[in-house]
XYZ file of C-alpha atoms in Angstrom:
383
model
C 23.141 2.280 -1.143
C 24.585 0.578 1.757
C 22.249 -1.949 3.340
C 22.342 -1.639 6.894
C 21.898 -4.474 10.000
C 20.069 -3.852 12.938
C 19.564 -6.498 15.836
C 16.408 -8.002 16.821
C 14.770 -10.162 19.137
C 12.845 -13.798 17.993
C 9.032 -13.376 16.332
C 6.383 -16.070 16.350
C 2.898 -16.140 14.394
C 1.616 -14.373 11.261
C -0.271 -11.859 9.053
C -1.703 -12.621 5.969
C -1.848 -9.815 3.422
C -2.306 -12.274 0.112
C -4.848 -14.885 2.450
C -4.491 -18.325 0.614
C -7.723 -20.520 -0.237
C -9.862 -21.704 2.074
C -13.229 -22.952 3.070
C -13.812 -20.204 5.466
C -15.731 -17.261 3.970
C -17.273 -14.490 5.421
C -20.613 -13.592 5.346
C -20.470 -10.036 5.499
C -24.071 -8.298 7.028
C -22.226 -5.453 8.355
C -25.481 -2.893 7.577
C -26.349 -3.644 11.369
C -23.431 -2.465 12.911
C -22.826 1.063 14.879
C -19.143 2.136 15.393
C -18.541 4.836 18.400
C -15.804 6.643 18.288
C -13.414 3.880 19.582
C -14.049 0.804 19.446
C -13.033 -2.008 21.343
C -12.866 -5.818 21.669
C -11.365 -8.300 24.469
C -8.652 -8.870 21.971
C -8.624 -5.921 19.679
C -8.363 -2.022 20.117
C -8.593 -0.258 16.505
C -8.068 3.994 16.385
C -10.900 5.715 14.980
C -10.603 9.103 16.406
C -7.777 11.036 16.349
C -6.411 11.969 19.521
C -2.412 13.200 21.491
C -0.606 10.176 22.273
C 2.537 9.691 24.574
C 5.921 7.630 22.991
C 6.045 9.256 18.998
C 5.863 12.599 18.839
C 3.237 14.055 17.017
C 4.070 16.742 14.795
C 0.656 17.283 12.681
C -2.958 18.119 14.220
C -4.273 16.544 10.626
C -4.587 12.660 9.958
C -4.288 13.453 6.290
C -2.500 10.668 4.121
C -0.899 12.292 1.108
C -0.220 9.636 -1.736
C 1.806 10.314 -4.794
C 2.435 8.388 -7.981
C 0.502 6.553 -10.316
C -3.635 6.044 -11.147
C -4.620 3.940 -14.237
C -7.227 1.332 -15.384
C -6.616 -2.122 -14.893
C -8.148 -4.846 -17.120
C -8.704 -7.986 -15.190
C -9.780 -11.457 -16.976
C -13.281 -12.546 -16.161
C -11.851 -16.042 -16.068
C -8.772 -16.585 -14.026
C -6.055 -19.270 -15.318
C -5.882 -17.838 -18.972
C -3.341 -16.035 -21.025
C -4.074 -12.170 -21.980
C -4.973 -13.495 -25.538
C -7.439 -16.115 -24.422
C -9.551 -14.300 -22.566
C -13.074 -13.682 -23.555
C -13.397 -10.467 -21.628
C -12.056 -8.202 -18.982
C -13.487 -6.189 -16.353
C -12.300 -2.587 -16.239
C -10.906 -1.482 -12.625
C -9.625 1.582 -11.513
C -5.992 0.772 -10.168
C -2.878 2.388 -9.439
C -1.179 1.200 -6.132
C -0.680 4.807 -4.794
C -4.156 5.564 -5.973
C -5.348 2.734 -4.643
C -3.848 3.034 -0.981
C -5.819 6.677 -1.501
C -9.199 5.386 -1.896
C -8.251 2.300 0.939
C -8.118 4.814 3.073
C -10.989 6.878 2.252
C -12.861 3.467 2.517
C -12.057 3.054 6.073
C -13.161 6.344 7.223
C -9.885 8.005 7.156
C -8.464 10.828 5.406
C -6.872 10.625 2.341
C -5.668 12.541 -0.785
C -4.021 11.447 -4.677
C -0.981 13.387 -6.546
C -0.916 12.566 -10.106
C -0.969 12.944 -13.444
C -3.887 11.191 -16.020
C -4.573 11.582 -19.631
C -7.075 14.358 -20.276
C -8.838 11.848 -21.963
C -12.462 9.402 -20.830
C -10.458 7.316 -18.884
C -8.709 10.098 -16.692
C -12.190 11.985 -16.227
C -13.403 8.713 -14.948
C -10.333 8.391 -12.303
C -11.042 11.672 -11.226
C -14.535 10.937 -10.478
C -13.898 7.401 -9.184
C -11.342 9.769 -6.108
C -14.293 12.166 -5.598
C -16.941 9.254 -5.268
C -14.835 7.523 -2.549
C -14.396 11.365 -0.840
C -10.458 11.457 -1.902
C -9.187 15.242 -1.677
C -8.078 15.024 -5.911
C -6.789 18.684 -5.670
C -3.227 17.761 -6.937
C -4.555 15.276 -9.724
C -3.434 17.028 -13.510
C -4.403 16.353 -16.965
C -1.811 16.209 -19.788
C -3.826 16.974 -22.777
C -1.173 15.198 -24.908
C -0.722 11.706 -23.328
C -3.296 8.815 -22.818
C -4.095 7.650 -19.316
C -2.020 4.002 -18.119
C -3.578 0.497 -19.054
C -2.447 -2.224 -17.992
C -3.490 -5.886 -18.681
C -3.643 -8.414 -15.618
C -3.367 -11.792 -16.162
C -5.024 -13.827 -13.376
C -2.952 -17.413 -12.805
C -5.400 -20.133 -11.322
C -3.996 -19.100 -7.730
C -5.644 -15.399 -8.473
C -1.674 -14.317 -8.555
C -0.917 -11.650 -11.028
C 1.309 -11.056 -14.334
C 1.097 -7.269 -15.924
C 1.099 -5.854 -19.518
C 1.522 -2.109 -19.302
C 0.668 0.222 -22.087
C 2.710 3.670 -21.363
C 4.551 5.220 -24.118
C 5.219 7.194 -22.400
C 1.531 7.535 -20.340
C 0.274 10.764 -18.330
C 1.511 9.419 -14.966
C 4.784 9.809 -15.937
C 4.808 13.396 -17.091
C 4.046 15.106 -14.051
C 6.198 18.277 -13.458
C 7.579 19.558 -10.251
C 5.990 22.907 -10.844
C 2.827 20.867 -10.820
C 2.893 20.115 -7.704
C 0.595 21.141 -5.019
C 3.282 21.429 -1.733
C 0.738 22.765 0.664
C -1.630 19.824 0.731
C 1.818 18.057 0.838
C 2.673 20.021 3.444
C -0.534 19.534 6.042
C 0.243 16.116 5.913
C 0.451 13.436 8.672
C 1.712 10.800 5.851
C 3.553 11.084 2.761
C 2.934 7.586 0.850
C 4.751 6.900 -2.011
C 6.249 3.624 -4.360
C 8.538 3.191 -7.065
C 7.344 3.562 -10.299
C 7.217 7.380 -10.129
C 10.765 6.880 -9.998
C 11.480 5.338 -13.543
C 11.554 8.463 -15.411
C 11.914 12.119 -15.856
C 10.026 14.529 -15.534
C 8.411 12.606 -12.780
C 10.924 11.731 -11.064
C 12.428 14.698 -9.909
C 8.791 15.672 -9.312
C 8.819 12.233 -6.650
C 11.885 13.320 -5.186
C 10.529 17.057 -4.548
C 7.471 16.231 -3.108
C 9.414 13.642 -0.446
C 11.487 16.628 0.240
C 8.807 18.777 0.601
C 7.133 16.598 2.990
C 10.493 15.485 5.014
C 11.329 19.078 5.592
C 8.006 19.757 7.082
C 7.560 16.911 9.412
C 5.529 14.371 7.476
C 6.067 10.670 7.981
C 7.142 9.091 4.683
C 5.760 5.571 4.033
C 7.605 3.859 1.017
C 5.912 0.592 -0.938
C 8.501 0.031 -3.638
C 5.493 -2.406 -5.557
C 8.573 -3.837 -7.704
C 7.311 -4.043 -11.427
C 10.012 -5.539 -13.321
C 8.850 -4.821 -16.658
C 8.495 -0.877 -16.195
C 12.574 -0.461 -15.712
C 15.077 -0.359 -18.377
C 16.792 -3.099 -16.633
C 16.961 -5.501 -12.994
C 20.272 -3.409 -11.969
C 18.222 -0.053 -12.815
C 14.998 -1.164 -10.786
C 17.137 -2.410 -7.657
C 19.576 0.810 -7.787
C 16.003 2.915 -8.321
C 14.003 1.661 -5.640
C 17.607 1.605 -2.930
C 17.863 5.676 -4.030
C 15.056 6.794 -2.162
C 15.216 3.556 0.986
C 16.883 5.964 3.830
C 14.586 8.741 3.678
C 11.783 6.926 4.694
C 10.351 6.560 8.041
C 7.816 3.439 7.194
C 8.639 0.652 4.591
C 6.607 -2.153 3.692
C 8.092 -4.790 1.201
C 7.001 -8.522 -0.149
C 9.234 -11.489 0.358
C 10.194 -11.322 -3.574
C 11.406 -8.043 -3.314
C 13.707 -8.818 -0.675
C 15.212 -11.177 -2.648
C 15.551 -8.777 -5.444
C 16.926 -6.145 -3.265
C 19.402 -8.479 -1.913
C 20.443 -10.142 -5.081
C 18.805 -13.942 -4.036
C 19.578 -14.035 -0.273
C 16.738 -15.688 1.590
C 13.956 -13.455 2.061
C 12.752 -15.713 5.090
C 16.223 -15.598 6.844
C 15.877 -12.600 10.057
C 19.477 -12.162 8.997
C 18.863 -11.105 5.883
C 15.884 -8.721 6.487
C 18.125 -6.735 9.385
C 20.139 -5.770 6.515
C 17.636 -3.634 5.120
C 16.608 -2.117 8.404
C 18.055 0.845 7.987
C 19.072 3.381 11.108
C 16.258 5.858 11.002
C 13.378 3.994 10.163
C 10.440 3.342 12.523
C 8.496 0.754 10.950
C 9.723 -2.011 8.130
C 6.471 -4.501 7.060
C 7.074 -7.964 5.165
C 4.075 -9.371 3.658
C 5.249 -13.003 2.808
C 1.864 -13.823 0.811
C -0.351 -16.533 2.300
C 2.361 -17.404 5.096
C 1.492 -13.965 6.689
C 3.745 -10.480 7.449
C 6.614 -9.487 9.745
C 6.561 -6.146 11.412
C 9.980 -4.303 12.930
C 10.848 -1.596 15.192
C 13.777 -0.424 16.832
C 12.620 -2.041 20.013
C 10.498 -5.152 19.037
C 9.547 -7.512 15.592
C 6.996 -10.285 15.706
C 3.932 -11.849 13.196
C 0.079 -11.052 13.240
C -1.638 -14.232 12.271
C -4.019 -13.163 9.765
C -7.290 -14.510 7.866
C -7.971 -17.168 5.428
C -10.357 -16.625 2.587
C -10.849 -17.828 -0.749
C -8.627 -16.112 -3.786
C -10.615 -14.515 -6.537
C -8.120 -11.866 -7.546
C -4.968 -10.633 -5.792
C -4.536 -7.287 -7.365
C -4.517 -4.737 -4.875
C -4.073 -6.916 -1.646
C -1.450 -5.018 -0.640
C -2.591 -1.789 -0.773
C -5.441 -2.400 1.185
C -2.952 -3.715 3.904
C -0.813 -0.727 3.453
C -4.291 1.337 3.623
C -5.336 0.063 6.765
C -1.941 0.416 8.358
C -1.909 3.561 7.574
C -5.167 4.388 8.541
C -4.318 3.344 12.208
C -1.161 4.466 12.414
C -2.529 8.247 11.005
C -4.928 8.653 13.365
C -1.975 7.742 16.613
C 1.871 7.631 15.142
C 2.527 6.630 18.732
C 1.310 3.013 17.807
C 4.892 2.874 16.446
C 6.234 2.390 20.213
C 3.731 -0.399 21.494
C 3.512 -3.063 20.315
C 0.554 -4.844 21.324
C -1.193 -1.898 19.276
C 0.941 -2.075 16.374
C -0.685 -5.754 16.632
C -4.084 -4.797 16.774
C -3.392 -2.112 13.593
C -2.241 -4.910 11.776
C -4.232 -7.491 12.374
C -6.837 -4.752 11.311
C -4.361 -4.128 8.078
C -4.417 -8.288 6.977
C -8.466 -8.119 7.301
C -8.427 -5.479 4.307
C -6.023 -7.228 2.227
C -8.133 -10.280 3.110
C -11.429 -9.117 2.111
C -9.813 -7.354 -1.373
C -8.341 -10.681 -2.529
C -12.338 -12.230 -2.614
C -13.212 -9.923 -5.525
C -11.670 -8.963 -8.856
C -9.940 -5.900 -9.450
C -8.210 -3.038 -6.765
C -10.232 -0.077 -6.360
C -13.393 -1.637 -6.713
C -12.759 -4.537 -3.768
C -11.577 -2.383 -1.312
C -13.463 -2.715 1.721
C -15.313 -0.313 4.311
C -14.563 -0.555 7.958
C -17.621 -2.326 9.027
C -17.068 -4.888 6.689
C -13.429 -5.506 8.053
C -14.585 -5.374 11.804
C -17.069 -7.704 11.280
C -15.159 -10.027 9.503
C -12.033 -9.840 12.592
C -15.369 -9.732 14.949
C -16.131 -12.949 13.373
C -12.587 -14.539 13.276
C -12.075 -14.120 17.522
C -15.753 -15.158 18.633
């Protein structure tokens, strides 16, 4: 694929979607608090009621957030700083970055649903449950009776950053058929979300590519988090020709500052130069997270940095789906957020707050946070 440049004006500031440590935690009484319908502040204006805007057209009634690919159990050191083999235990978390964008959502207040595939086994009964517990629409999860539900190992460095050891040989998630999947809840779809890994192999990949299609051709928004996991591909050249196969048809990308790199073979992922390329001509929105030196947003029309909040690091995993989640979430509810920018600000300053609050517990799914607790901590961060 042909990486494309695109010009853009100068950005100042920044988001923080992996918050480094700091002494500044949040106490977080949010029992007390009553959201109206909208909800407002000096400095911030966050969507919680779907309603016609101007600028973007909108071309579904629904706020529905469609996410496809994997769901497994993550197994997360109790003691961070250790290798795999010398930890004493591990805390079982339901993870999956599709999955866990899914339940982010749900979380917030918004409207969500997972496509998937998990082992007919204790593991994917207790996925399922964990979706309809967090009031995820799980009508296009599937059970293959003759493959075991994901695992994957997460070693916690000192710095809460991550390494993985996957066990999937091959695992449900990657066995999911086209024929298994359910196109009319793809269909009534505001947003099509979607990463990488469902691309590695068959049958699921072709299963990826026809529910994007599916979704294009009716007027869905597709959102695209490649999540780059190395160790999952046959090969570096395989992963970076993967994850390019699928970069023009979407509409919303949001990468990390390593991935650029990888994408662009070592160029400087900090460089503006360097991130036009992969700007490609029909997308609307491309997101770097840079880790605890904040996120860039683009446009067609504008580019600039949210500063974001500091918190202390307990566990990373899942940081970035809870930013994707609450971009999402915003930008669900009023696609025209895509064409001004001071409310593309206020979605993602919204957006760093959840990855900021998931980092300062361990594991994905269970650290995502609820709406009040995310106001309340921005609430806190501007008084």
């Amino acid at each position: 694929m042909a990486l494309h440049s695109t010009a853009f004006g100068c950005f100042t500031g920044s988001v923080s979607s992996y918050p480094t440590n700091s002494s500044n935690n949040f106490s977080l009484t949010y029992s007390t608090i009553k959201l109206p319908s909208f909800v407002s502040h000096p400095r911030l204006n966050f969507k919680v009621k779907a309603f016609s805007g101007d600028g973007v057209s909108e071309t579904k009634e629904s706020s529905l957030v469609v996410c496809f690919g994997e769901m497994l159990i993550d197994f997360v050191p109790t003691i961070n700083g250790l290798a795999l083999a010398e930890a004493p235990a591990f805390k079982k978390a339901p993870g999956g970055a599709p999955a866990n964008v899914a339940v982010g959502i749900a979380r917030l207040g918004g409207s969500s649903a997972f496509i998937g595939k998990v082992g007919e086994d204790e593991f994917g009964y207790m996925l399922a449950d964990i979706l309809k517990e967090n009031n995820v629409n799980s009508d296009g999860m599937r059970f293959d009776p003759g493959a075991r539900t994901a695992l994957a190992f997460v070693t916690l460095r000192s710095d809460g950053e991550r390494e993985f050891m996957f066990y999937r040989n091959p695992s449900a998630d990657m066995l999911l058929q086209e024929a298994e999947l359910d196109l009319d809840l793809i269909r009534k779809a505001k947003i099509f979300h979607y990463g990488s890994i469902s691309l590695i192999t068959e049958p699921c990949k072709s299963a990826h590519i026809a529910a994007a299609k599916a979704a294009k051709d009716a007027g869905v928004v597709l959102s695209y988090d490649p999540n780059l996991r190395l160790p999952l591909w046959p090969s570096a050249e395989k992963a970076r020709e993967g994850i390019l196969s699928i970069w023009e048809t979407a509409d919303i990308i949001k990468i990390s500052e390593e991935e650029i790199s990888f994408l662009t073979k070592g160029e400087e992922p900090n460089n503006d130069e360097v991130v036009r390329k992969l700007f490609h001509p029909n997308l609307k929105l491309l997101l770097v997270t840079e880790g605890p030196d904040g996120c860039r947003y683009y446009t067609k029309d504008f580019s600039g940095k949210v500063q974001g909040l500091k918190v202390d690091v307990v566990d990373t995993t899942g940081a970035g789906d809870a930013f994707v989640a609450g971009t999402l979430s915003q930008l669900a509810v009023d696609l025209s957020l895509l064409e001004k920018e001071d409310q593309l600000r206020d979605a993602l300053r919204f957006a760093n707050a959840c990855g900021a609050l998931t980092v300062m517990e361990r594991g994905a799914i269970p650290a995502l946070p609820t709406r009040e607790a995310v106001l309340n901590a921005i609430f806190k961060s501007v008084s």
